[in-house]
Short mmCIF file of C-alpha atoms and ligand atoms in Angstrom, two decimals:
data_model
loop_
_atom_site.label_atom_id
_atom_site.label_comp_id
_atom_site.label_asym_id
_atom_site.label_seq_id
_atom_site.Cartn_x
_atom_site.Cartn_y
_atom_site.Cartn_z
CA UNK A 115 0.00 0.00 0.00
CA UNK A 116 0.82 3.50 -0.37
CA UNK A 117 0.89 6.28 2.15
CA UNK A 118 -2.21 7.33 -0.41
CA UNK A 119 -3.72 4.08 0.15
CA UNK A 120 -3.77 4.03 3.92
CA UNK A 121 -7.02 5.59 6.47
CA UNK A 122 -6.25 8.31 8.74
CA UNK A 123 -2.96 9.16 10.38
CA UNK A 124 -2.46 12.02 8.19
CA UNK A 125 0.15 14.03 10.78
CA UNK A 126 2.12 10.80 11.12
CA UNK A 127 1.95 10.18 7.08
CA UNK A 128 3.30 14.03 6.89
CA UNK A 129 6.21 13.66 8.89
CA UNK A 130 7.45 10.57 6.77
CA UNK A 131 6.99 12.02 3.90
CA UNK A 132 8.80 15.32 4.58
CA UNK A 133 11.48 13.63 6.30
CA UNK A 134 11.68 11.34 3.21
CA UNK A 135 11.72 14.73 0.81
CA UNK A 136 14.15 16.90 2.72
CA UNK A 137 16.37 13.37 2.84
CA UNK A 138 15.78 14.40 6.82
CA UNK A 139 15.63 10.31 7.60
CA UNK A 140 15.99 9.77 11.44
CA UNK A 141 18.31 6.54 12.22
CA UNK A 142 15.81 5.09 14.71
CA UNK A 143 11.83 5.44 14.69
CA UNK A 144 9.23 4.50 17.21
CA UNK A 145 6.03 4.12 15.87
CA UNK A 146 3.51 3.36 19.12
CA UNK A 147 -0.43 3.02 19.59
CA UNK A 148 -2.73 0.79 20.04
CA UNK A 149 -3.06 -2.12 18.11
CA UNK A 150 -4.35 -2.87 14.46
CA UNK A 151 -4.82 0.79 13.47
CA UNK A 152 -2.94 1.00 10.53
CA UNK A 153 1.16 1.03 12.43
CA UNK A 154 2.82 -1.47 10.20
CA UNK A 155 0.87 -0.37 7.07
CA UNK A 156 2.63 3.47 7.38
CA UNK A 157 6.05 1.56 8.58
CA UNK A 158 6.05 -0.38 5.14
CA UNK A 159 4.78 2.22 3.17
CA UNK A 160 7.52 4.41 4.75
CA UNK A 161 10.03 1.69 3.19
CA UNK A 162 8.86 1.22 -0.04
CA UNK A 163 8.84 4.78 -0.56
CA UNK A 164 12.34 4.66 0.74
CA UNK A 165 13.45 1.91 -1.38
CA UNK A 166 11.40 2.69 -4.35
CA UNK A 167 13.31 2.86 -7.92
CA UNK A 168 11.07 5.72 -8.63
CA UNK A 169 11.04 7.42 -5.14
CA UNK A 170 7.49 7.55 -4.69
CA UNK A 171 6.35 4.03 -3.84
CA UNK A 172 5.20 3.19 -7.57
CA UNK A 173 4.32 -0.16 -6.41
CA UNK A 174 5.72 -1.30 -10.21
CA UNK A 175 9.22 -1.35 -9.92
CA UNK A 176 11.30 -4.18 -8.55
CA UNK A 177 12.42 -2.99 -5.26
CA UNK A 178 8.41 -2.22 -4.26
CA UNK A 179 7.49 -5.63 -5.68
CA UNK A 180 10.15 -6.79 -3.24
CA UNK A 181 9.10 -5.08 -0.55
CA UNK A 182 5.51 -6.03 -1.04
CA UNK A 183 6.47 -9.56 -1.25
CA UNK A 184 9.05 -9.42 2.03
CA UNK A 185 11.73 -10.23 -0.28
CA UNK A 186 14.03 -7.16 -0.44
CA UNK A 187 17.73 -8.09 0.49
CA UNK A 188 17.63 -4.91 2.33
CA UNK A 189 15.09 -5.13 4.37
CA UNK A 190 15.30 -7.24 8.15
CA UNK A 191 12.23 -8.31 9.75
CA UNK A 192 13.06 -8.49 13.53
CA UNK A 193 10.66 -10.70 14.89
CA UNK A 194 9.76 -12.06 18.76
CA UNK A 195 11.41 -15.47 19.10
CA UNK A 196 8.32 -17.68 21.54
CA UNK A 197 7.49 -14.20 23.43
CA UNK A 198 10.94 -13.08 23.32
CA UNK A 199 13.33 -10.50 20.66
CA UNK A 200 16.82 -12.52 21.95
CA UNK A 201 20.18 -11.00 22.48
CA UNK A 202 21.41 -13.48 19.21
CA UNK A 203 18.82 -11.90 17.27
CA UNK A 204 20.37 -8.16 17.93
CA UNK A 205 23.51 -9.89 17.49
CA UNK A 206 22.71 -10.96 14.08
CA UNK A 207 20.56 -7.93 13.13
CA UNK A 208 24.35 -5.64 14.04
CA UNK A 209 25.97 -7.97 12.08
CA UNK A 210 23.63 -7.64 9.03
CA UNK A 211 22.86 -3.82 9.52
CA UNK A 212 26.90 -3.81 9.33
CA UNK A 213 27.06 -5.14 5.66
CA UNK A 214 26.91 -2.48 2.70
CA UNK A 215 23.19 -2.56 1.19
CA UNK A 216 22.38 -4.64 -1.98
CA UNK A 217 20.44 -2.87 -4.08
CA UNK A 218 19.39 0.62 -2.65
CA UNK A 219 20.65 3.22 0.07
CA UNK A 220 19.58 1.76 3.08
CA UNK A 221 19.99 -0.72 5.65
CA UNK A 222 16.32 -1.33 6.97
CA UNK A 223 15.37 -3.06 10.37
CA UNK A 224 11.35 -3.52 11.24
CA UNK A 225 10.75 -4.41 14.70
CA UNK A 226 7.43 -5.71 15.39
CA UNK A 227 6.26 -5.80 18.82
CA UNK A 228 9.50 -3.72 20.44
CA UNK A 229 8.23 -4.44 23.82
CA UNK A 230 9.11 -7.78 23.54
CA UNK A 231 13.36 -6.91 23.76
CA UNK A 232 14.50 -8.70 26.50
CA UNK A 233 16.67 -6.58 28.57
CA UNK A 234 19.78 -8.18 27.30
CA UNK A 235 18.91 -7.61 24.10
CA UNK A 236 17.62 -3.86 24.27
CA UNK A 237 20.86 -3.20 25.90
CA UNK A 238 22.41 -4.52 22.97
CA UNK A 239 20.11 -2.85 20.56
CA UNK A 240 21.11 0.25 22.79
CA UNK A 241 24.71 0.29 21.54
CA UNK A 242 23.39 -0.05 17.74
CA UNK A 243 21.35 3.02 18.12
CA UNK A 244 24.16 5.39 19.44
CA UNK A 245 26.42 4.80 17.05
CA UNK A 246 24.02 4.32 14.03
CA UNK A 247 26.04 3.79 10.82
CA UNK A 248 24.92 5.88 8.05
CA UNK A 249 22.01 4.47 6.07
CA UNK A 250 20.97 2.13 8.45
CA UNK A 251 17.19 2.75 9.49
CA UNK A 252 15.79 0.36 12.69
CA UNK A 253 11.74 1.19 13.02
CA UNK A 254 10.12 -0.13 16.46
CA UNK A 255 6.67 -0.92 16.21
CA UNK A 256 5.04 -1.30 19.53
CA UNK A 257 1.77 -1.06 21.68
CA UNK A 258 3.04 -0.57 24.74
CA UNK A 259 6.08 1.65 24.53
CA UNK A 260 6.53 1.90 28.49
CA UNK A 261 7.84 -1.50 28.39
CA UNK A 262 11.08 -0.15 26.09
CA UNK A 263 13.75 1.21 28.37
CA UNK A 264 13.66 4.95 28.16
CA UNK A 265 17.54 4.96 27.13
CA UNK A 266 15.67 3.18 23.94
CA UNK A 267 12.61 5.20 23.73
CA UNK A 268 15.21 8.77 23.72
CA UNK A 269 16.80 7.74 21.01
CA UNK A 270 14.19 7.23 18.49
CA UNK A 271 12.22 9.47 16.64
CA UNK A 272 8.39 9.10 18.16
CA UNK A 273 5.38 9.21 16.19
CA UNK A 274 2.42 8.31 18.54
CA UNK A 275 -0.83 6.66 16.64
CA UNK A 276 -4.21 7.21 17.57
CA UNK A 277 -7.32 5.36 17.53
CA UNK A 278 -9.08 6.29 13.98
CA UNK A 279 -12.35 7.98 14.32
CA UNK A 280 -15.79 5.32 14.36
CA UNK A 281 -17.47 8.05 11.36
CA UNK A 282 -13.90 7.25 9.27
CA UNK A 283 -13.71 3.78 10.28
CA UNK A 284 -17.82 3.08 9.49
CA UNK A 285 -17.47 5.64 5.97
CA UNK A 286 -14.68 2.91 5.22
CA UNK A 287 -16.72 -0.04 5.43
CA UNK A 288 -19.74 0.95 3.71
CA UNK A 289 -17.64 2.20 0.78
CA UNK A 290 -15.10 -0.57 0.33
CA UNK A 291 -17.45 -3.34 1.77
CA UNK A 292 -21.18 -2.62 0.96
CA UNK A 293 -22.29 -3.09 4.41
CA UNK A 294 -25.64 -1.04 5.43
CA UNK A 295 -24.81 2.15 7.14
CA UNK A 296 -26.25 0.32 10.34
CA UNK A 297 -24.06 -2.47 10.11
CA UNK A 298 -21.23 -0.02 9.31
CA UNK A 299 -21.76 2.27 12.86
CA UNK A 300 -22.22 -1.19 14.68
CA UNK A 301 -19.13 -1.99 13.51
CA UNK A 302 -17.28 0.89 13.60
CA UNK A 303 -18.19 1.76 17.20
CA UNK A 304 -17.14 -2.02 18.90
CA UNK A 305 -13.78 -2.18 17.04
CA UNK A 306 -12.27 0.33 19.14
CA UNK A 307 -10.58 2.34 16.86
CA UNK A 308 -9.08 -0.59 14.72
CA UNK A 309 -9.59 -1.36 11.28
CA UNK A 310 -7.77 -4.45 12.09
CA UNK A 311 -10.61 -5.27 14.42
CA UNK A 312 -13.39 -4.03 12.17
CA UNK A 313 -11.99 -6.16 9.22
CA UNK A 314 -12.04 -9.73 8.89
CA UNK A 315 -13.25 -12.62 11.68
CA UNK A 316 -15.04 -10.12 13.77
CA UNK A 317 -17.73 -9.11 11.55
CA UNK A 318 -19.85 -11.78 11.60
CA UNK A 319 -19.04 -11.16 15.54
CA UNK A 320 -20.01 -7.76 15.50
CA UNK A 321 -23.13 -8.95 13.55
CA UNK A 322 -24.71 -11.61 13.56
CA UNK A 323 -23.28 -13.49 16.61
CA UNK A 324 -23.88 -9.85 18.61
CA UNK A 325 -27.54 -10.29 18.03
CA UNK A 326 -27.88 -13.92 19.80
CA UNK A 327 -25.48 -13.23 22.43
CA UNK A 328 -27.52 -10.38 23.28
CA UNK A 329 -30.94 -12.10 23.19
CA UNK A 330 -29.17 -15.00 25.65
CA UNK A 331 -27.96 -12.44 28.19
CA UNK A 332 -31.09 -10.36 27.88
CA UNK A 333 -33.35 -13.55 28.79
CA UNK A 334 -31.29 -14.54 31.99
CA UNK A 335 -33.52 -14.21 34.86
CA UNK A 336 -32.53 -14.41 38.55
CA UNK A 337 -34.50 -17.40 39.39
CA UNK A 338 -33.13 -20.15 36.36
CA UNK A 339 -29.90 -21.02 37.31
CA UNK A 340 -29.53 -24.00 34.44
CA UNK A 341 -29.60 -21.17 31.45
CA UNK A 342 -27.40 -19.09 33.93
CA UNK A 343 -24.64 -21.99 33.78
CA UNK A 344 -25.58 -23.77 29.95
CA UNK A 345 -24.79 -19.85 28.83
CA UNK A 346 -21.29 -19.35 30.32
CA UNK A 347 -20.80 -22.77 29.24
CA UNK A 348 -21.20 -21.54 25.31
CA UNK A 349 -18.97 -18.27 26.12
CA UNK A 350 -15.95 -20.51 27.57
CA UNK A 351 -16.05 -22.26 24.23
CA UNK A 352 -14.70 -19.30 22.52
CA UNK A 353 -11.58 -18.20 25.14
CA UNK A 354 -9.84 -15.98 21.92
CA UNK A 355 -13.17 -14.07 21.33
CA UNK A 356 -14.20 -13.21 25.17
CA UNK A 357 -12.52 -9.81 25.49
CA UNK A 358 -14.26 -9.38 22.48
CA UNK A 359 -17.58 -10.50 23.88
CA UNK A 360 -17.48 -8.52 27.45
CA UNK A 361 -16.87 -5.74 24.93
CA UNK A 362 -20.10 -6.31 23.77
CA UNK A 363 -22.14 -6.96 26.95
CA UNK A 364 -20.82 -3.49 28.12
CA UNK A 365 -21.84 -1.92 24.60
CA UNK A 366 -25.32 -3.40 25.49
CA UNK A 367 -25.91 -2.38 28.75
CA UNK A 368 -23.98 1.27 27.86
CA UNK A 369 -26.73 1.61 25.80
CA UNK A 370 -30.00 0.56 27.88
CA UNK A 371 -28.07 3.28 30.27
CA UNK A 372 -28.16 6.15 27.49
CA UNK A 373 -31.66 5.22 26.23
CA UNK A 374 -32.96 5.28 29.83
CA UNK A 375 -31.55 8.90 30.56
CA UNK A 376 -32.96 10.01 27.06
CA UNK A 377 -29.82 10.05 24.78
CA UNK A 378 -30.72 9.87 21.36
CA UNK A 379 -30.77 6.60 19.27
CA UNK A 380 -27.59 8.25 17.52
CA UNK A 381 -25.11 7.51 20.43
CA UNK A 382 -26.32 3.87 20.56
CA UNK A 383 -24.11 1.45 19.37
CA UNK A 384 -26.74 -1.44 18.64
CA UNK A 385 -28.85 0.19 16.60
CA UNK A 386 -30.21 -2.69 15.22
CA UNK A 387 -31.65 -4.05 18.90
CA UNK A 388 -34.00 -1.27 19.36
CA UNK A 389 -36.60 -3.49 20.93
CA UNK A 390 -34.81 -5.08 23.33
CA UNK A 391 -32.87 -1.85 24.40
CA UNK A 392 -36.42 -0.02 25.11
CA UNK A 393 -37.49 -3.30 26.88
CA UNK A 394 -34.94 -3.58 29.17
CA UNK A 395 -34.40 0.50 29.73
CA UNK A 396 -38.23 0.10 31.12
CA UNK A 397 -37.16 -3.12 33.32
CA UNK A 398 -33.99 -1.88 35.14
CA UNK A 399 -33.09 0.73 36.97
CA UNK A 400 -29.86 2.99 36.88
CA UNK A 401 -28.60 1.21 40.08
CA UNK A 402 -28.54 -2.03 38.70
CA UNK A 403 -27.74 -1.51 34.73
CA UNK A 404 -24.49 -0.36 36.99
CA UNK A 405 -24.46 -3.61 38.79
CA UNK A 406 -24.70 -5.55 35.75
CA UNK A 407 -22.14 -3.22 34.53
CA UNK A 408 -19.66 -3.46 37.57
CA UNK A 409 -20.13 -7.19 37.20
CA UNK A 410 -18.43 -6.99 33.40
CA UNK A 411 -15.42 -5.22 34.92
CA UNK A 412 -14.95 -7.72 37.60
CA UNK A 413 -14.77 -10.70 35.30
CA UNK A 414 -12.69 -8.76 32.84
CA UNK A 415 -10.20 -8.15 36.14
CA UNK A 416 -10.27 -11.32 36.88
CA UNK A 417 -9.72 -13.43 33.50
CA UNK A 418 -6.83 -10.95 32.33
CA UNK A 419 -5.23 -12.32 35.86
CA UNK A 420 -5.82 -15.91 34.27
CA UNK A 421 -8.13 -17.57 36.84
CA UNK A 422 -10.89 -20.12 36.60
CA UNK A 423 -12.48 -18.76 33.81
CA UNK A 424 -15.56 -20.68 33.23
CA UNK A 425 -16.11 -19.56 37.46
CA UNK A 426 -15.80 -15.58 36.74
CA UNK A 427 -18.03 -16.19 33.79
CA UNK A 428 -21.15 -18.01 36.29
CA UNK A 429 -20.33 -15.23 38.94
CA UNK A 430 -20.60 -12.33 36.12
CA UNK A 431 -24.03 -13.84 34.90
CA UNK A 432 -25.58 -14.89 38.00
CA UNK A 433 -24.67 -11.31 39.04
CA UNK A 434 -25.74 -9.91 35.74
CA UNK A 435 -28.92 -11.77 36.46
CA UNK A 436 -29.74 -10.75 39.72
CA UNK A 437 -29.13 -6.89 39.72
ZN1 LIG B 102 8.63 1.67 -6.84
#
């Protein structure tokens, strides 16, 4: 993709390409923000505008094919080893940032998930990036740049990423997907800021699956404790989507909250569960949507912390339930 190509981040895109026409090309970048807004995407664009035979990131010529296709001699992918970036791997990456370039007139390093440096190997990395060879370019990609040692972080050039904005990510899907604007805002409003999110698996997520999990927890009643427990038994089933899902339930209940105190419909993020929103802003009272709400948080707390998880989910329903 081209910087052209790419949603949003238009003061981060500026800076690149400035710093790319005044040849102004720091030796060490840190690009950091949340994930799956669009990082990588400017980081690669950044280097096949770089690297391009044309200078412009023509996409056509050899060295952006190569790029494209993570085939450019030039280029090193840095890359977490298990859940680790290695002192061997610096090692390696000193020893290859040390060679001439191949083809154009830089040296290129990508580190994806900077956080990950263990603290031999960021001290290692440190040496590399005070006495940066000329034409040598290391770009840290990260989500959580307070885990980088600061000696790091003060040495690279910062650009700090932002969430994108729900109206740009929802205009985005309805042009380039043909969702309904409906679907679009739905969307757009539970990925968070991330087109990474608001792409792919979690659509029919966001959609679809939304819609049932919503009728389930809306039917839970104090007194049946058998749906209580059959319905945390379905949720468990999906462990890599329950962030995700809590997500959802607070959405939900966020909304019966705003309906109840009058906001209008165009704040709500499920749009399309009018019916049940109105029902349930009638049945519950401030109080307890913030029970129900509290009770979210809790399990949330608790499953980040890794315990018992099919436990916190009966406690958050049974709680859910009963407020
Ligand atoms: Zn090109």
């Amino acid at each position: 993709m081209t910087f052209d190509e790419i949603t949003g981040h238009k003061k981060q895109k500026d800076i690149l390409l400035r710093a790319i026409s005044s040849q102004h090309i720091s030796h060490a970048y840190l690009f950091a923000g949340p994930e799956g807004i669009g990082k990588r995407l400017i980081a690669t664009a950044f280097i096949r505008t770089l690297l391009c035979e044309q200078g412009t990131g023509c996409g056509q010529c050899s060295s952006c094919l190569k790029v494209e296709h993570h085939n450019h001699p030039d280029i090193h992918f840095l890359d977490a080893e298990g859940s680790a970036i290695k002192i061997d791997q610096i090692r390696e990456l000193q020893q290859v940032l040390s060679l001439r370039p191949l083809e154009g007139d830089y040296k290129i390093c990508l580190v994806d998930g900077a956080e990950q440096f263990t603290t031999g190997a960021g001290n290692a990395l440190l040496k590399t990036l005070e006495e940066p060879q000329s034409g040598t370019i290391i770009i840290l990609i990260t989500s959580q740049p307070e885990r980088l040692l600061t000696t790091i972080r003060s040495r690279c050039q910062k650009l700090i990423f932002r969430h994108l904005p729900k109206q740009h990510i929802a205009e985005v899907l309805t042009d380039k997907l043909s969702l309904n604007s409906t679907e679009a805002k739905i969307i757009a409003a539970l990925a968070d800021g991330s087109f990474k999110k608001a792409l792919g698996k979690n659509q029919e997520l966001f959609l679809e699956k939304r819609q049932k999990l919503i009728q389930s927890l809306s039917a839970l009643s104090a007194g049946s404790i058998i749906p209580t427990f059959s319905f945390a038994d379905e949720l468990e089933s999906d462990k890599e989507i329950l962030p995700d899902i809590l997500d959802i339930f607070q959405a939900f209940y966020r909304d019966v909250l705003l309906l109840s105190h009058g906001r209008s419909e165009e704040d709500l993020v499920n749009l399309d569960l009018l019916d049940i929103l109105n029902k349930q802003s009638q049945l519950f009272s401030t109080t307890s949507l913030m029970l129900k709400l509290k009770a979210l948080d809790a399990a949330r707390f608790h499953l980040r912390r890794n315990v018992n998880c099919r436990l916190a989910l009966e406690v958050m329903l049974m709680r859910i339930a009963s407020a």
